[in-house]
C-alpha positions as semicolon CSV with decimal commas, in nm:
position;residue;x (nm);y (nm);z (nm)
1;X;1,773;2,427;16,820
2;X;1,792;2,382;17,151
3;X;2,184;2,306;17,219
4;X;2,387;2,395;17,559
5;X;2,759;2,363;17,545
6;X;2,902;2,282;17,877
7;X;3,299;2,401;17,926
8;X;3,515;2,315;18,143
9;X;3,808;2,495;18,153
10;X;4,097;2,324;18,342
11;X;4,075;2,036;18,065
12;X;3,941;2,273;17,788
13;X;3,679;2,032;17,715
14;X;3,319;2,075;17,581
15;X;3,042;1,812;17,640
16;X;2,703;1,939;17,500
17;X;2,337;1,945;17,661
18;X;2,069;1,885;17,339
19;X;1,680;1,890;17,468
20;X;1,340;1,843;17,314
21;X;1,003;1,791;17,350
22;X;1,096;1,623;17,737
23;X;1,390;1,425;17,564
24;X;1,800;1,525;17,643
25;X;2,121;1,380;17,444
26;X;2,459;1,423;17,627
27;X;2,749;1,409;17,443
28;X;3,054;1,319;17,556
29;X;2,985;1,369;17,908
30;X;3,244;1,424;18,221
31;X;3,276;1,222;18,509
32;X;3,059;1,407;18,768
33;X;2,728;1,369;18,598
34;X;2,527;1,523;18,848
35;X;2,477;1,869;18,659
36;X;2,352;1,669;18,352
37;X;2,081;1,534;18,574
38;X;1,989;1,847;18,738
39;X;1,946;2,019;18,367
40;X;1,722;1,740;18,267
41;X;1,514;1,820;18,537
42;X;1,508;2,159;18,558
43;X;1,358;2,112;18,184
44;X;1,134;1,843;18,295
45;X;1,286;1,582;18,032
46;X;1,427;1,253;18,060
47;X;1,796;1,170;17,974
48;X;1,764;0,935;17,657
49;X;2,091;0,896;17,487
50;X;2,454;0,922;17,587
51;X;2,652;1,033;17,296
52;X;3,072;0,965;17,257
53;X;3,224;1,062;16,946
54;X;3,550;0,825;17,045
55;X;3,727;0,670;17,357
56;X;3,848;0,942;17,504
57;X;4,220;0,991;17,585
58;X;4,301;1,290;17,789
59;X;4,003;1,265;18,025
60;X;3,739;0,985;18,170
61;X;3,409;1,017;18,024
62;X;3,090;1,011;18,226
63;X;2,882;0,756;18,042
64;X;2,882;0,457;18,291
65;X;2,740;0,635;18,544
66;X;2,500;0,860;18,388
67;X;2,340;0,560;18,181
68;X;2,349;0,392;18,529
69;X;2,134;0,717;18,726
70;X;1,933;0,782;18,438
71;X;1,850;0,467;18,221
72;X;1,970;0,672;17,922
73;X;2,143;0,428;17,627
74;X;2,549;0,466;17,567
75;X;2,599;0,528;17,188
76;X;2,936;0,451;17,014
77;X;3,022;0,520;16,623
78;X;3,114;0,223;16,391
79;X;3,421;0,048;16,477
80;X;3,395;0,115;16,850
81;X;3,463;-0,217;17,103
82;X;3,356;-0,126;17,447
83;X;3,323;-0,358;17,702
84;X;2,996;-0,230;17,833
85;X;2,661;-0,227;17,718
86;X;2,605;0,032;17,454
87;X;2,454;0,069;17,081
88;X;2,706;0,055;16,833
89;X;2,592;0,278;16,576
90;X;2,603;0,215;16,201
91;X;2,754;0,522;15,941
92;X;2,444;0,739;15,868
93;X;2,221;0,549;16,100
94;X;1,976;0,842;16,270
95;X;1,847;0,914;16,640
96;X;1,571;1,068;16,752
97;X;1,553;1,300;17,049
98;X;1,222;1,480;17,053
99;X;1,132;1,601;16,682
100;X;1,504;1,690;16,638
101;X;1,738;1,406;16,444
102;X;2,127;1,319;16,511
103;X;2,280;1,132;16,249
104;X;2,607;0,906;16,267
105;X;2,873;1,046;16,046
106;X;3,203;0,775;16,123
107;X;3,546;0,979;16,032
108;X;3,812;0,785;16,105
109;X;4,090;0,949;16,176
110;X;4,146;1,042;16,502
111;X;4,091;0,736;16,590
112;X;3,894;0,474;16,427
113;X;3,613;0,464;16,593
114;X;3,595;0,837;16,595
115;X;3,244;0,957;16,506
116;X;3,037;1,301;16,470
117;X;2,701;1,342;16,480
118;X;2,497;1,568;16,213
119;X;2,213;1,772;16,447
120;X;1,856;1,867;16,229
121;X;1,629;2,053;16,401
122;X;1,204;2,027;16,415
123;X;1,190;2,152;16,070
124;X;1,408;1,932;15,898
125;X;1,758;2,211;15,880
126;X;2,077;2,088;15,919
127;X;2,185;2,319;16,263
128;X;2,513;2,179;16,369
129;X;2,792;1,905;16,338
130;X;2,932;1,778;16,735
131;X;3,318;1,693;16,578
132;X;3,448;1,511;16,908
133;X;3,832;1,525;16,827
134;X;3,803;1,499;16,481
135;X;3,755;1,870;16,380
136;X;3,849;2,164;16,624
137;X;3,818;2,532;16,580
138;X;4,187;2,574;16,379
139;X;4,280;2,221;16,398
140;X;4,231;1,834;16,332
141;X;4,246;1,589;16,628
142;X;4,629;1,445;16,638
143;X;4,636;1,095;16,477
144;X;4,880;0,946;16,719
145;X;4,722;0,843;17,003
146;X;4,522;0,532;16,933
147;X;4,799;0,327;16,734
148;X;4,940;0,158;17,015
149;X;4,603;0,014;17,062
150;X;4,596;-0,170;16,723
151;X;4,875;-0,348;16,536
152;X;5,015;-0,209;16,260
153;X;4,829;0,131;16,274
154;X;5,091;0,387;16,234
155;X;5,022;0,742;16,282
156;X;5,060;0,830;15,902
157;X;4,773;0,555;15,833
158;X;4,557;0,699;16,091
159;X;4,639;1,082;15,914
160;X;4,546;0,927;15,576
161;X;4,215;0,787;15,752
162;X;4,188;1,163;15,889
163;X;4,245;1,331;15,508
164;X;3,960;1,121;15,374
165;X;3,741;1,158;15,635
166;X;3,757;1,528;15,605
167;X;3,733;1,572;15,253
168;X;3,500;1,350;15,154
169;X;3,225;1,363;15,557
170;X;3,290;1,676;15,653
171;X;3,418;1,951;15,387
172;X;3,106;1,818;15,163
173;X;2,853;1,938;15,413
174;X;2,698;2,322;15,461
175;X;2,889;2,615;15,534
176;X;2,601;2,748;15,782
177;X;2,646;2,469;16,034
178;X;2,797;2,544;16,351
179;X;3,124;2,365;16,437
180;X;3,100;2,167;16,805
181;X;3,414;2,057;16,881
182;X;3,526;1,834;17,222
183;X;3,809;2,077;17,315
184;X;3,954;2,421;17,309
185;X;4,343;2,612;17,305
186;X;4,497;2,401;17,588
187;X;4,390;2,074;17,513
188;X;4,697;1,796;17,396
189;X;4,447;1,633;17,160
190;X;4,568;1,885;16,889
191;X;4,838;2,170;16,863
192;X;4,644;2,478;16,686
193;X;4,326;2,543;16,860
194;X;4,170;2,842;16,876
195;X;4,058;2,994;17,183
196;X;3,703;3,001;17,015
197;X;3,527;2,707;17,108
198;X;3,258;2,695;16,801
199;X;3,256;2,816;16,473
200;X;3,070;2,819;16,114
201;X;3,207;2,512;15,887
202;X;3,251;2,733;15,646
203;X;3,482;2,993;15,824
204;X;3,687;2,666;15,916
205;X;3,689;2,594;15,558
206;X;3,858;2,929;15,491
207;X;4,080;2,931;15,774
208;X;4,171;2,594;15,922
209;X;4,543;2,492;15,755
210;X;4,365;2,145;15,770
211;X;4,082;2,207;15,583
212;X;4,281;2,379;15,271
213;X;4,147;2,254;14,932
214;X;4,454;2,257;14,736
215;X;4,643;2,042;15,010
216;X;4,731;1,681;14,856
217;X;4,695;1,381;15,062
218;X;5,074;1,375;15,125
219;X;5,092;1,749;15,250
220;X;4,807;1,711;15,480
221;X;4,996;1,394;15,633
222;X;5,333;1,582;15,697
223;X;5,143;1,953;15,849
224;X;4,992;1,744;16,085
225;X;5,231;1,530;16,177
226;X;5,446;1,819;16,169
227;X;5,540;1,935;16,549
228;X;5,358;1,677;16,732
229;X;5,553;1,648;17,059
230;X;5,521;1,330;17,298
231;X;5,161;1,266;17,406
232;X;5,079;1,252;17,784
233;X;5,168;0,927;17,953
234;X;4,863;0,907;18,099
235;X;4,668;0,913;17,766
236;X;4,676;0,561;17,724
237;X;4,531;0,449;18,082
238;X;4,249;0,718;18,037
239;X;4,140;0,542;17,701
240;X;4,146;0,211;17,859
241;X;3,940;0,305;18,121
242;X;3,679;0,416;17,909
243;X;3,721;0,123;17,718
244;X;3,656;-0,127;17,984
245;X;3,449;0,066;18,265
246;X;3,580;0,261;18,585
247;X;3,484;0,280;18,950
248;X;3,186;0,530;18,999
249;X;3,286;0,882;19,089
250;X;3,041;0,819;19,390
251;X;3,276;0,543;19,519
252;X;3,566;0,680;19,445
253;X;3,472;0,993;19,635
254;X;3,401;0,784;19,938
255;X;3,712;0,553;19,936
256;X;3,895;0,878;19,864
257;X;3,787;1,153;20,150
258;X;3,921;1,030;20,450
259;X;4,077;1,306;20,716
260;X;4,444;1,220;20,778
261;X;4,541;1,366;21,141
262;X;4,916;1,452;21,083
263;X;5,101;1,145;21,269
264;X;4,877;0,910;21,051
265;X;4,956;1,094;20,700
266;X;5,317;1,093;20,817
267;X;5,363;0,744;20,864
268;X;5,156;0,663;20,513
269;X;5,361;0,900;20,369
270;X;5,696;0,730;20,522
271;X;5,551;0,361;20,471
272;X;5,414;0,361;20,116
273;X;5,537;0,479;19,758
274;X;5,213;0,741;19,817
275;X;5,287;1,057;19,640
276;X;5,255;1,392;19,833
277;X;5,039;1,598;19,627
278;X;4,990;1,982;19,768
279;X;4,730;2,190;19,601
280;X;4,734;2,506;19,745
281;X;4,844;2,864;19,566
282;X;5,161;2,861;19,530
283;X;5,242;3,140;19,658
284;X;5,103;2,972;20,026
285;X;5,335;2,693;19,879
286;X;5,637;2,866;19,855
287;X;5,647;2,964;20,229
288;X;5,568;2,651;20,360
289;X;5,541;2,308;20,231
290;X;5,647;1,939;20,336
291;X;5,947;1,803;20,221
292;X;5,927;1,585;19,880
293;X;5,532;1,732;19,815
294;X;5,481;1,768;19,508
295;X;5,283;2,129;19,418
296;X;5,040;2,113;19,153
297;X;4,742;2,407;19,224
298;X;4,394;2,351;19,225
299;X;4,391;2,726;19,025
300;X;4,592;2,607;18,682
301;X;4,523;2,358;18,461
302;X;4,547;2,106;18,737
303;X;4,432;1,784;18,612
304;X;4,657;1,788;18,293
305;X;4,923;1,844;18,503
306;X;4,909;1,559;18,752
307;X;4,860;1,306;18,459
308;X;5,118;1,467;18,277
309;X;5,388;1,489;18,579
310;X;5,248;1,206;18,786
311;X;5,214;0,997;18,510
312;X;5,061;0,683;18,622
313;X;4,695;0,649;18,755
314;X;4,684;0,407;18,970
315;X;4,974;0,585;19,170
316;X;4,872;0,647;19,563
317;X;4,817;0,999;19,644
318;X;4,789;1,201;20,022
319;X;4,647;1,493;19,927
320;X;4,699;1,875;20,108
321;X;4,418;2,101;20,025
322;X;4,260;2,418;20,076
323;X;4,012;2,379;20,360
324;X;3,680;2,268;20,160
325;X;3,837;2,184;19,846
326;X;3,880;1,797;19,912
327;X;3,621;1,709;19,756
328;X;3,677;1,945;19,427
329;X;4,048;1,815;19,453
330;X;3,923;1,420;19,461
331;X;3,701;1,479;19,174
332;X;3,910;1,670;18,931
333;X;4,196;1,428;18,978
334;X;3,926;1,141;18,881
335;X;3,828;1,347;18,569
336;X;4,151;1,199;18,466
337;X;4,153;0,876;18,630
338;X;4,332;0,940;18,925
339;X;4,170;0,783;19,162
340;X;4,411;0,590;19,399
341;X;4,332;0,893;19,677
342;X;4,428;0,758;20,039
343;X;4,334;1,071;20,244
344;X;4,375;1,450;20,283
345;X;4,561;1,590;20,576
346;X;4,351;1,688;20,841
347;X;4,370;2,063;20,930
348;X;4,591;2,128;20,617
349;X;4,972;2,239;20,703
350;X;4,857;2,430;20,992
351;X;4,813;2,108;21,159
352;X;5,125;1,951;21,009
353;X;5,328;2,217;21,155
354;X;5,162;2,236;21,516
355;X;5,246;1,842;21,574
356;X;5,591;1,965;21,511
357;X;5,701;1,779;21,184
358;X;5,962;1,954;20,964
359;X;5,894;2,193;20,703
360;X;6,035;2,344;20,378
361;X;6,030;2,627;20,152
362;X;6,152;2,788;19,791
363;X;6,341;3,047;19,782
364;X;6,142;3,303;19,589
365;X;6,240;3,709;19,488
366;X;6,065;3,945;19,340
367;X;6,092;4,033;18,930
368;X;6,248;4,405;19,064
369;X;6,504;4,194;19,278
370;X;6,592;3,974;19,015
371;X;6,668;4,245;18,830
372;X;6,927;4,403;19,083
373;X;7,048;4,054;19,151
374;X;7,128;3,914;18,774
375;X;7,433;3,987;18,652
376;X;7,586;3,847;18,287
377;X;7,726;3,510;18,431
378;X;7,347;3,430;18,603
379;X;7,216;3,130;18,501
380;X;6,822;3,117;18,413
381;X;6,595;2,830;18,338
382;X;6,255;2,904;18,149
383;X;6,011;2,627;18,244
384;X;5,747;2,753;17,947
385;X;5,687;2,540;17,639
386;X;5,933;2,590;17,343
387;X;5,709;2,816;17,165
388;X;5,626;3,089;17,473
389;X;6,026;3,084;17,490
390;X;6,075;3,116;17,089
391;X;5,851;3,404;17,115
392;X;6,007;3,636;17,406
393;X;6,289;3,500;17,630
394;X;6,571;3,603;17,852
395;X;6,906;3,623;17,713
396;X;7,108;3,367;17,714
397;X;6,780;3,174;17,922
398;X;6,776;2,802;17,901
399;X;6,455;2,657;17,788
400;X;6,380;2,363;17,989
401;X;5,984;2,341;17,960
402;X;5,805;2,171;18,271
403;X;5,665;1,882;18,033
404;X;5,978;1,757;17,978
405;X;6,122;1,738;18,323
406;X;6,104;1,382;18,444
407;X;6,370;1,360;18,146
408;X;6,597;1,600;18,130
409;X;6,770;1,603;18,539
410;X;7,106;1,538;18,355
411;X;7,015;1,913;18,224
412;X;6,922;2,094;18,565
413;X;7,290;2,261;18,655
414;X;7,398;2,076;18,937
415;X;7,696;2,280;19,076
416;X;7,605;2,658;19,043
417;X;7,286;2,863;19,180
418;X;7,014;2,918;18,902
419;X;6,716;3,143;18,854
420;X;6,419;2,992;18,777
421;X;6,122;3,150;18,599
422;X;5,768;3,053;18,353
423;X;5,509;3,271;18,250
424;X;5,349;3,368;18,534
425;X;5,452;3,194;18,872
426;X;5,265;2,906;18,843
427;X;5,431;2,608;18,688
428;X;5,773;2,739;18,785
429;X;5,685;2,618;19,112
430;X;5,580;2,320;19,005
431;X;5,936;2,286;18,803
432;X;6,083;2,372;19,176
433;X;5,864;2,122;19,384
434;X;5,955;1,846;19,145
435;X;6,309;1,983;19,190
436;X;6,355;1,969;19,557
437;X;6,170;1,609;19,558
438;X;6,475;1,499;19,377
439;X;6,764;1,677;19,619
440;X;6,806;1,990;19,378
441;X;6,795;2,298;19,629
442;X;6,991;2,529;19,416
443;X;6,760;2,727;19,267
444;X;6,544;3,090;19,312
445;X;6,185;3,103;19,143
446;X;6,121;3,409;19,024
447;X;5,765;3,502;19,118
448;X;5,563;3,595;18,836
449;X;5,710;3,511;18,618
450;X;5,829;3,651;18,272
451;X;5,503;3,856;18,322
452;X;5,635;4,031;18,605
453;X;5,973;4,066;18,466
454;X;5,859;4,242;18,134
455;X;5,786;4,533;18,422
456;X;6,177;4,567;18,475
457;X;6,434;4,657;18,245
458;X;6,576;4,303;18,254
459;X;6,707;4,240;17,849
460;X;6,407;4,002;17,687
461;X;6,489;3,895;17,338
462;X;6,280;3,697;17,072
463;X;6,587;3,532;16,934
464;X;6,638;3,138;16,973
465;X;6,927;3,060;17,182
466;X;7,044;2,651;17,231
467;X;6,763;2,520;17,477
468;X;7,006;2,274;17,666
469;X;7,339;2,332;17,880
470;X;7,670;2,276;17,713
């Protein structure tokens, strides 16, 4: 069977490419929908259906405007209210694409319109199942995220929903299919993923906690319940969008790259709530950055980041780049609905800093200086999630991860110098930029990170020390 998953890493999600005999089925497609296009003609084959196993929450899906450049029909599972043109598929209703068949499987669960689709091939064999967030490699999709969207619809009733659509869809069906799942490690739509990004059903039978046969109802509703931190704030703006329909990417790309010269993005910058997004490496951000930007780089997982730290997508955003990267940095912010862009600075901070505007910095040492610096009274702040720090940390560190910073200031020390550290240089800089926007200047990053600082003899320890300031 002819099946292409397409990964993109920065949002660890999978959309997948399905030709035959001149026909192609996209499945939960992203935003830029160009490449889709180009592999439908490069195979001579016409774009037919437009898959999506659920309203998506962590990213905007693509299917408005490929159905609009192609003519290709949206497809939705059972349940599913968009406010768009699309077929709204019945439970075990069946597609054609070429000789091969997709069938509608509804599992509610994940949400309640969440759907996966059964793939036959020519000759009549069951190949694959596409799970959407229903069924990862190591994990079930979280069942929190769509119960503010319906009343009373708790996340334990959504869990039960998940339990039965597991055990009595999905565990029923061969071991020899081949597990496609929407996402990968990194994603927030679960909390166990596996860096493999397909899989046999029946290895996941064997091996996914989820999946275990003797787990009751009740059990299954308390493991995956278990440890389920905040979702993103953003989540709930991405779902409506693809709920009601979005701006073209096209548009927004238009409205979005505009050249700033410096004096203009300065008095935008000083005039509006617009929010100063820089991103550059960070070690080029470190040495030189304008005051209150925000650093977020184009080289992490960079759209998760603004959604999760930014927070709100229609916020308005001036934008410093790399030179040619405006265009990669418009679109991957719209991958999750950002798309209130009102300009990139013209000539980057080069410019900024030849008009004569003022400048700041982080202080930043080296792991081998931190380690001549530190002493037993220095006070360190670990930006990494809980469970990098309950793994390996520095004694007596304080665990402060990045995703919880917009609430926990009343935790940052206020009156003493502090060390500040993450994995490997990356989002303790954000941590700092997000710092200094807020008038906190009394802090070192250590560059990177506890990576670098494993090369020293600087004490690490894997027990759990208290995680806030007494």
């Amino acid at each position: 069977m002819k099946i292409q998953q397409i990964y993109t890493g920065c949002i660890a999600q999978a959309a997948y490419y399905i030709e035959n005999n001149g026909e192609v089925a996209i499945f939960d497609p992203l935003r830029e929908v160009q490449p889709y296009i180009d592999k439908a003609n490069l195979d001579n084959a016409k774009i037919k259906y437009i898959f999506e196993t659920h309203f998506h929450a962590d990213f905007v899906s693509g299917h408005l405007d490929l159905a609009k450049k192609t003519g290709g029909e949206i497809v939705f599972g059972p349940t599913a209210k968009p406010e768009f043109k699309a077929i709204i598929a019945t439970d075990n209703q069946k597609f054609k694409v070429g000789d091969y068949t997709i069938k509608v499987i509804h599992t509610p669960g994940h949400t309640l319109e969440s759907t996966c689709y059964l793939l036959t091939d020519e000759n009549g064999k069951d190949h694959g199942i596409i799970t959407g967030d229903t069924l990862f490699i190591g994990d079930v999709g979280r069942p929190d995220l769509a119960q503010s969207l319906v009343n009373d619809l708790t996340q334990e009733k959504l869990a039960s929903y998940l339990f039965d659509s597991l055990r009595n869809k999905i565990i029923p069906l061969s071991d020899e299919l081949i597990v496609y799942p929407s996402h990968g490690a990194g994603s927030a739509c679960g909390k166990n993923m596996s860096k493999e990004t397909t899989d046999t059903l029946g290895n996941q039978k064997k091996t996914n906690y989820a999946l275990r046969a003797d787990m009751t109802k009740e059990e299954f509703i308390e493991e995956v319940l278990d440890g389920l931190g905040a979702p993103p704030a953003y989540f709930p703006q991405n779902v409506m969008m693809n709920v009601q329909g979005y701006a073209s990417l096209d548009s927004v790309i238009d409205k979005s790259k505009k050249p700033l010269k410096a004096s203009l993005f300065y008095s935008i910058a000083n005039d509006t709530d617009a929010v100063i997004l820089d991103v550059r490496h960070e070690n080029d951000y470190v040495k030189c950055h304008i005051p209150k930007s925000i650093f977020i780089g184009l080289q992490g997982n960079f759209a998760p980041w603004v959604g999760s730290l930014i927070m709100n997508t229609k916020q308005p955003i001036l934008l410093i780049t790399p030179e040619g990267k405006e265009n990669e940095t418009i679109t991957r912010l719209s991958r999750v609905g950002f798309d209130n862009v009102m300009g990139y600075l013209d000539g980057g901070i080069d410019s900024w800093k030849k008009s004569g505007y003022e400048t700041d910095y982080i202080s930043s040492i080296s792991p081998e200086q931190f380690y001549h610096e530190m002493n037993s009274n220095s006070i360190v702040v670990d930006a990494r999630k809980q469970s990098e720090y309950d793994a390996e940390h520095l004694e007596n560190a304080i665990n402060l991860p990045l995703d919880t910073i917009n609430s926990i200031f009343d935790l940052i020390p206020k009156n003493e110098d502090f060390y500040l550290h993450c994995a490997g240089g990356y989002r303790s800089v954000i941590f700092g930029s997000i710092l200094k926007s807020r008038g906190f200047h009394n802090f070192i990053n250590i560059e990177k990170g506890i990576n670098g600082i494993r090369t020293t003899n600087v004490p690490i320890t894997n027990f759990v020390c208290p995680s806030t300031l007494k």
